[in-house]
PDB file of C-alpha atoms in Angstrom:
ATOM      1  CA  UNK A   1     118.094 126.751  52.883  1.00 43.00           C
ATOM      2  CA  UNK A   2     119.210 125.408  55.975  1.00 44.00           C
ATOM      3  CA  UNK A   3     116.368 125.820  58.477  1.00 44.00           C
ATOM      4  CA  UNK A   4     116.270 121.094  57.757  1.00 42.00           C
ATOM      5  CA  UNK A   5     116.333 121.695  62.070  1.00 44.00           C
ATOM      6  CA  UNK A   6     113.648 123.459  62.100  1.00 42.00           C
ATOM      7  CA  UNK A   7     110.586 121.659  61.234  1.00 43.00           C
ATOM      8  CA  UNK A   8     108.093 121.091  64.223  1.00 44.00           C
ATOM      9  CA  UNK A   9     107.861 118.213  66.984  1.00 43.00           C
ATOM     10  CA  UNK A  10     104.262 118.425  66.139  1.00 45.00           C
ATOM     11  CA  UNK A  11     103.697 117.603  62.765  1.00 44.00           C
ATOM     12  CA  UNK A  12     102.140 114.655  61.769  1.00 42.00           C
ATOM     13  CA  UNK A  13     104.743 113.631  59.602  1.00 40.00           C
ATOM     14  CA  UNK A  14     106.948 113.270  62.571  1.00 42.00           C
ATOM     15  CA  UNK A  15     108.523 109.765  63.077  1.00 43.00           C
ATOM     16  CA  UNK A  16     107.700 109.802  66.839  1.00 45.00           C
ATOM     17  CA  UNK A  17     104.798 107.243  66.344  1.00 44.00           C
ATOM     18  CA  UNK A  18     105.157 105.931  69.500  1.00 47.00           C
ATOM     19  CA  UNK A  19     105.192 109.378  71.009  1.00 44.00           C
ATOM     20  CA  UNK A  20     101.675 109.977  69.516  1.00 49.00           C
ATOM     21  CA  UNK A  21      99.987 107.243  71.653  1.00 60.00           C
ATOM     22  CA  UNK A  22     100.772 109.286  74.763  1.00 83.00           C
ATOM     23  CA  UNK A  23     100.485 112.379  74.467  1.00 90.00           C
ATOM     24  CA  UNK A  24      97.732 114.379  76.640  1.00 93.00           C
ATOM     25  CA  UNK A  25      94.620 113.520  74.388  1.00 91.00           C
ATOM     26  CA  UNK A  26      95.454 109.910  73.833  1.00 92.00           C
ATOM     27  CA  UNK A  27      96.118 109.906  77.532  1.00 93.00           C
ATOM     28  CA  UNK A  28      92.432 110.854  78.449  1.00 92.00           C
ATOM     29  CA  UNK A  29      90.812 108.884  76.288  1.00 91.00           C
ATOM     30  CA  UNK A  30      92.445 106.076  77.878  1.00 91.00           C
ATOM     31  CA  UNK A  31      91.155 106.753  81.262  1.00 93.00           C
ATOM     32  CA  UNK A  32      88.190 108.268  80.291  1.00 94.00           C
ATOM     33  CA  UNK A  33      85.343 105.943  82.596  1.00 94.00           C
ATOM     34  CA  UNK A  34      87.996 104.753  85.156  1.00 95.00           C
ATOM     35  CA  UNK A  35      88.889 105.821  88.220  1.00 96.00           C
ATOM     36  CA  UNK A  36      90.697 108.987  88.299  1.00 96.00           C
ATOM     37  CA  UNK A  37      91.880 111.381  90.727  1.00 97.00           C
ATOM     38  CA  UNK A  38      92.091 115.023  90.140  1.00 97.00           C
ATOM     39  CA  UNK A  39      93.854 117.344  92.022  1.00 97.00           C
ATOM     40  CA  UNK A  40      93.435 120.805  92.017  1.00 97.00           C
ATOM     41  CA  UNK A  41      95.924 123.993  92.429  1.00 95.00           C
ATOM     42  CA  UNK A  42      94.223 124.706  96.072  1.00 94.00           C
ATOM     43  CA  UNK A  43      95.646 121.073  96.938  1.00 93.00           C
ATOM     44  CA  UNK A  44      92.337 119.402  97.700  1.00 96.00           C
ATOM     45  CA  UNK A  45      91.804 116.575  95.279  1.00 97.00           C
ATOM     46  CA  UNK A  46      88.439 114.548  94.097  1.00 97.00           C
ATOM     47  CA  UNK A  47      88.834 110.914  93.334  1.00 97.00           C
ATOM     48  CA  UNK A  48      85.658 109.417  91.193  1.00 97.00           C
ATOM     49  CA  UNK A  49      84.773 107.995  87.897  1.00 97.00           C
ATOM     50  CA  UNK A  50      85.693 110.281  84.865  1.00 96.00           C
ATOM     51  CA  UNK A  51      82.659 110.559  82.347  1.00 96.00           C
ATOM     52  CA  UNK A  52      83.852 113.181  80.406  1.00 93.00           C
ATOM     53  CA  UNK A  53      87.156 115.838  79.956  1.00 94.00           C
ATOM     54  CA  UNK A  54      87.009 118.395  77.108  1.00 92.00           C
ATOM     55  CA  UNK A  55      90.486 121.057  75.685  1.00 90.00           C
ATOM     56  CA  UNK A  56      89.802 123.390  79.063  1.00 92.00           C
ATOM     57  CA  UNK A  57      90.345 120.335  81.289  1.00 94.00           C
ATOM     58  CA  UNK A  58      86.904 120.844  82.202  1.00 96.00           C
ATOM     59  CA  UNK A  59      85.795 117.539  83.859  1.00 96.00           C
ATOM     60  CA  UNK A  60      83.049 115.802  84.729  1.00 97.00           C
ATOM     61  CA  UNK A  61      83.241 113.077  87.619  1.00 97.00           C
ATOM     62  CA  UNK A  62      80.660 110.731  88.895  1.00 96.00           C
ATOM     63  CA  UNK A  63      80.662 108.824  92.504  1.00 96.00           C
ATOM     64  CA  UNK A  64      83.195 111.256  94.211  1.00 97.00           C
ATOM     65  CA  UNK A  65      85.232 112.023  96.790  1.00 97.00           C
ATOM     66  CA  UNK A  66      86.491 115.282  97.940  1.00 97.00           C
ATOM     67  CA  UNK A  67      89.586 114.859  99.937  1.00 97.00           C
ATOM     68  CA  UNK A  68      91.304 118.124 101.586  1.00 96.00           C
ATOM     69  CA  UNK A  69      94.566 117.289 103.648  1.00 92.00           C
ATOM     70  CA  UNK A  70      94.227 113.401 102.502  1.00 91.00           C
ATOM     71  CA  UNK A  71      91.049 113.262 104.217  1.00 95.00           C
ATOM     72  CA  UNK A  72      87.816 112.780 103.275  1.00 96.00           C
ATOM     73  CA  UNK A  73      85.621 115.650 103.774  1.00 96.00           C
ATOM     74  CA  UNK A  74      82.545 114.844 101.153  1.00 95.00           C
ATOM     75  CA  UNK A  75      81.290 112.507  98.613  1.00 96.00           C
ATOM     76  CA  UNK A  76      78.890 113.778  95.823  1.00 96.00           C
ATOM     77  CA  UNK A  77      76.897 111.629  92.858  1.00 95.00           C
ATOM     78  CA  UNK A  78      78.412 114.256  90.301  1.00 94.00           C
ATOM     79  CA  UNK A  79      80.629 116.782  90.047  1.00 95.00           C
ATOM     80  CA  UNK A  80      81.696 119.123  87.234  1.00 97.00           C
ATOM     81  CA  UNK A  81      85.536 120.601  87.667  1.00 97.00           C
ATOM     82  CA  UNK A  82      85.995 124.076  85.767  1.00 97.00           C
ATOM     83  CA  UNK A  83      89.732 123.399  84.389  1.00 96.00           C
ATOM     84  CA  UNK A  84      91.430 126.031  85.000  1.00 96.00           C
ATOM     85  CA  UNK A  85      91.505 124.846  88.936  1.00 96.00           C
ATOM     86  CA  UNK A  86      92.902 121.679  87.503  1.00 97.00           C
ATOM     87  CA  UNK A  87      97.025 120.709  88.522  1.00 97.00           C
ATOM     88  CA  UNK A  88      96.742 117.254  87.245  1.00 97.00           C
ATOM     89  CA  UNK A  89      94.638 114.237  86.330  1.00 97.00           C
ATOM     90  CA  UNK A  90      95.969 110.736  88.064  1.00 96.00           C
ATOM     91  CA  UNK A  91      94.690 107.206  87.183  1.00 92.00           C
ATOM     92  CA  UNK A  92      94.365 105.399  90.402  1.00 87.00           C
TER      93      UNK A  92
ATOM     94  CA  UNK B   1     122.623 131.719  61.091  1.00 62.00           C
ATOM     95  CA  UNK B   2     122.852 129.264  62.880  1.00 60.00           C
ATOM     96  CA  UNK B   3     122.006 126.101  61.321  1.00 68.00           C
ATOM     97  CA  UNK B   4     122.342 123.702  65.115  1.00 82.00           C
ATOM     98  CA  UNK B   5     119.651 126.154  66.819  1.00 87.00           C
ATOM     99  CA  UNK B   6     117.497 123.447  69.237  1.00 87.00           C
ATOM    100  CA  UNK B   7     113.614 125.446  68.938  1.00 89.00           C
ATOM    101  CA  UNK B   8     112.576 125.360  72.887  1.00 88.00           C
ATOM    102  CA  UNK B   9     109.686 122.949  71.946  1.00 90.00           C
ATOM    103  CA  UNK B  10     112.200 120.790  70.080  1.00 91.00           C
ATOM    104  CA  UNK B  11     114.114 119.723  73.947  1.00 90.00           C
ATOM    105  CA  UNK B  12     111.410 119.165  75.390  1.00 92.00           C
ATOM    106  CA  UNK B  13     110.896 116.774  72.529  1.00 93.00           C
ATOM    107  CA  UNK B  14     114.132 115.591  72.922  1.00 92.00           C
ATOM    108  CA  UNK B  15     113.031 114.138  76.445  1.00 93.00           C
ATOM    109  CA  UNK B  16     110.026 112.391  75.188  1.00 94.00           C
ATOM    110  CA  UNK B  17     110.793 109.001  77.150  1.00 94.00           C
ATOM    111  CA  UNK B  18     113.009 109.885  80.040  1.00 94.00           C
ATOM    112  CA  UNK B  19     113.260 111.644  83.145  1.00 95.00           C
ATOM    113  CA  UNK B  20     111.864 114.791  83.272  1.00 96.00           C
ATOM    114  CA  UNK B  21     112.078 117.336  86.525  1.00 96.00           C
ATOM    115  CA  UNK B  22     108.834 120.255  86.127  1.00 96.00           C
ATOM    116  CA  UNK B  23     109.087 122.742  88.801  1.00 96.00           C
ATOM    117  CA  UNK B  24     105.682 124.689  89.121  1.00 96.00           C
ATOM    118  CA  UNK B  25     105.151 128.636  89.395  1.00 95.00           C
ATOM    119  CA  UNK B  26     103.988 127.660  92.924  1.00 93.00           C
ATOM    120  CA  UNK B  27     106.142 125.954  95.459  1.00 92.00           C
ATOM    121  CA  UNK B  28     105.113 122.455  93.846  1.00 95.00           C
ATOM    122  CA  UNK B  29     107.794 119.662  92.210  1.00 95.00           C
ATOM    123  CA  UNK B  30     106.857 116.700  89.824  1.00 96.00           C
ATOM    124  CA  UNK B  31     109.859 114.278  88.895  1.00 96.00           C
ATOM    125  CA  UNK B  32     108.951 111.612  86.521  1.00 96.00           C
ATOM    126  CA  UNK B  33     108.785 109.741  82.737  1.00 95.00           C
ATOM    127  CA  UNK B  34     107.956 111.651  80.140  1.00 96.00           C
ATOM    128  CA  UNK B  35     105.473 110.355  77.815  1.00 96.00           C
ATOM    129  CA  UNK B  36     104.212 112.557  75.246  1.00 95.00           C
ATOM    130  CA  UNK B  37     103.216 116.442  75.821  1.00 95.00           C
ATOM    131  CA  UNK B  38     100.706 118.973  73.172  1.00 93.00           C
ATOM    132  CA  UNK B  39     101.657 122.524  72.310  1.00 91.00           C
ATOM    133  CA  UNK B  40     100.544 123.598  75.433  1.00 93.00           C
ATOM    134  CA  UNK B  41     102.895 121.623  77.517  1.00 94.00           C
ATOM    135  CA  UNK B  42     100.713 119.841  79.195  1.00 96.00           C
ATOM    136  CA  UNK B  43     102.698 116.533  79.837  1.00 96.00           C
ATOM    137  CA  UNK B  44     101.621 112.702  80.382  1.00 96.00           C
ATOM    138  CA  UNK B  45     104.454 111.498  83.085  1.00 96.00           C
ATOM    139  CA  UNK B  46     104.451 108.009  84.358  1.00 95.00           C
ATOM    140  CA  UNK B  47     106.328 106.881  87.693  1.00 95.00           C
ATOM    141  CA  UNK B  48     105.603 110.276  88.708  1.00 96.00           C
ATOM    142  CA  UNK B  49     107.042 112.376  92.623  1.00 95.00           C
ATOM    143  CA  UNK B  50     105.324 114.855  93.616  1.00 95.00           C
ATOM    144  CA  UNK B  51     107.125 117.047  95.898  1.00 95.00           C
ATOM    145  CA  UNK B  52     104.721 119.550  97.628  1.00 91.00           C
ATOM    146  CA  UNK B  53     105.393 123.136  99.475  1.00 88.00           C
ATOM    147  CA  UNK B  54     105.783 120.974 102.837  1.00 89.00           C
ATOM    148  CA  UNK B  55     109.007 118.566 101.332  1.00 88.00           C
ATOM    149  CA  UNK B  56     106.041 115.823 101.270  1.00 91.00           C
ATOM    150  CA  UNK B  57     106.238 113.657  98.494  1.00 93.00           C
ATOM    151  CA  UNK B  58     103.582 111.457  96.656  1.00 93.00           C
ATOM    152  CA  UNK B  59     103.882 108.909  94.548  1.00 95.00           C
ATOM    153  CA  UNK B  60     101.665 108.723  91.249  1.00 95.00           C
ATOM    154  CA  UNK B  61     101.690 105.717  88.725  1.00 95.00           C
ATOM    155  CA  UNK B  62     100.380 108.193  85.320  1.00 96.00           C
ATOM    156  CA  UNK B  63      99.327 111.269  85.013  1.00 96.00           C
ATOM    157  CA  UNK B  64      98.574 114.354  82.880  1.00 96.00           C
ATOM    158  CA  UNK B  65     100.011 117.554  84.063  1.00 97.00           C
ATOM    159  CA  UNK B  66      98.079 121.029  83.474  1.00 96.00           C
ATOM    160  CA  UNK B  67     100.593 123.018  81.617  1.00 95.00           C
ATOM    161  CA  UNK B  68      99.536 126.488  82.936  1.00 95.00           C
ATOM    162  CA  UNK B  69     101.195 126.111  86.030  1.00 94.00           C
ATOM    163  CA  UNK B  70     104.494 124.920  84.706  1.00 96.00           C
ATOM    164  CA  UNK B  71     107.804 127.406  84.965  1.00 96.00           C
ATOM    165  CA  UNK B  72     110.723 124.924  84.353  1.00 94.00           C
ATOM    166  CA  UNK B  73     111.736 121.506  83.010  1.00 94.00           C
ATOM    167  CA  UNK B  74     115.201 120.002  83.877  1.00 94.00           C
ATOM    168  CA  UNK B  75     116.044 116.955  81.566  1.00 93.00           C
ATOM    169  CA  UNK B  76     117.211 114.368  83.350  1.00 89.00           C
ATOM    170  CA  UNK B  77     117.005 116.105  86.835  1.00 72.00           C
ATOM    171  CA  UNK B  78     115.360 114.957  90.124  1.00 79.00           C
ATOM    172  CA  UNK B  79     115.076 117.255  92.811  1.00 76.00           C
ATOM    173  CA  UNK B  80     117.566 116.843  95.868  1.00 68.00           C
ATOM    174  CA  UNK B  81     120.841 117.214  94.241  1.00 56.00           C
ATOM    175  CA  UNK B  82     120.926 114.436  91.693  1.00 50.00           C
ATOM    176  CA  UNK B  83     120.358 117.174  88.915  1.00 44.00           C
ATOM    177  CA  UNK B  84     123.806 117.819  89.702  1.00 42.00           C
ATOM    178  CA  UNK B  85     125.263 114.747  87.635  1.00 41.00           C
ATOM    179  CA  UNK B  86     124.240 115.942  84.642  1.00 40.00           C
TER     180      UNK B  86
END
């Protein structure tokens, strides 16, 4: 057989090791209870604590702030993103 | 067959810990370091540009990008002609 190039990136028996520590999940679990900024596809983006972010990129923030052109509009105690507004999740 | 095929996945594997360029299905740009990605291509990037619909651009220190919006990676590319030297 010759399909040896074929064998997935994702497999656990891959020798990317290092690669493993950063990908998405790793990544959130990291930053899960700092401060975080989350922008969403509409451009407006909320900067708070991050309690909690589940495999929708649902998230739940605490102590935030709604900015909308870089300025801030509104600050809530908590806040629950649905994910599929979600463009990206910054640590700040 | 082809025995040198690269599986789509596999490039963007390839990349895994250099510059990446991720042009969005909107009019949206992110130029960074790619750190890891899952199977839905949603991608940690670090030293991250983020080149909005306006030409503004943003700096971001980490991040992880939603995958749904994503259209196109460019290995090695950085918007603004540099993609060029490739």
């Amino acid at each position: 057989m010759n399909n040896g190039t074929a064998e997935s990136p994702f497999s656990p028996s891959a020798e990317k090791s290092e690669t493993l520590s950063n990908n998405p999940s790793a990544f959130l679990s990291q930053i899960t209870g700092a401060k975080v900024a989350v922008k969403l596809n509409s451009g407006v983006e909320y900067r708070g604590d991050l309690q909690c972010v589940d495999g929708y990129m649902n998230i739940a923030l605490e102590q935030t702030e709604e900015y909308v052109d870089g300025v801030l509009k509104n600050q809530y105690g908590d806040v629950f993103i649905r994910g599929n507004n979600v463009l990206y999740i910054s640590s700040i | 067959m082809a025995t040198s095929q690269l599986l789509p996945l596999e490039l963007v594997d390839k990349c895994v810990g250099s510059r990446i360029w991720v042009v969005m299905k909107t009019d949206r740009e992110f130029s960074g370091t790619l750190l890891g990605f899952d199977d839905f291509v949603n991608m940690v990037l670090e030293d991250v540009t983020e080149y909005d619909n306006l030409g503004n651009q943003t700096h971001l220190e980490k991040i992880l990008l939603n995958g749904n919006n994503i259209c196109m990676l460019i290995p090695g590319g950085e918007p603004g002609g540099e993609a060029g030297s490739e």
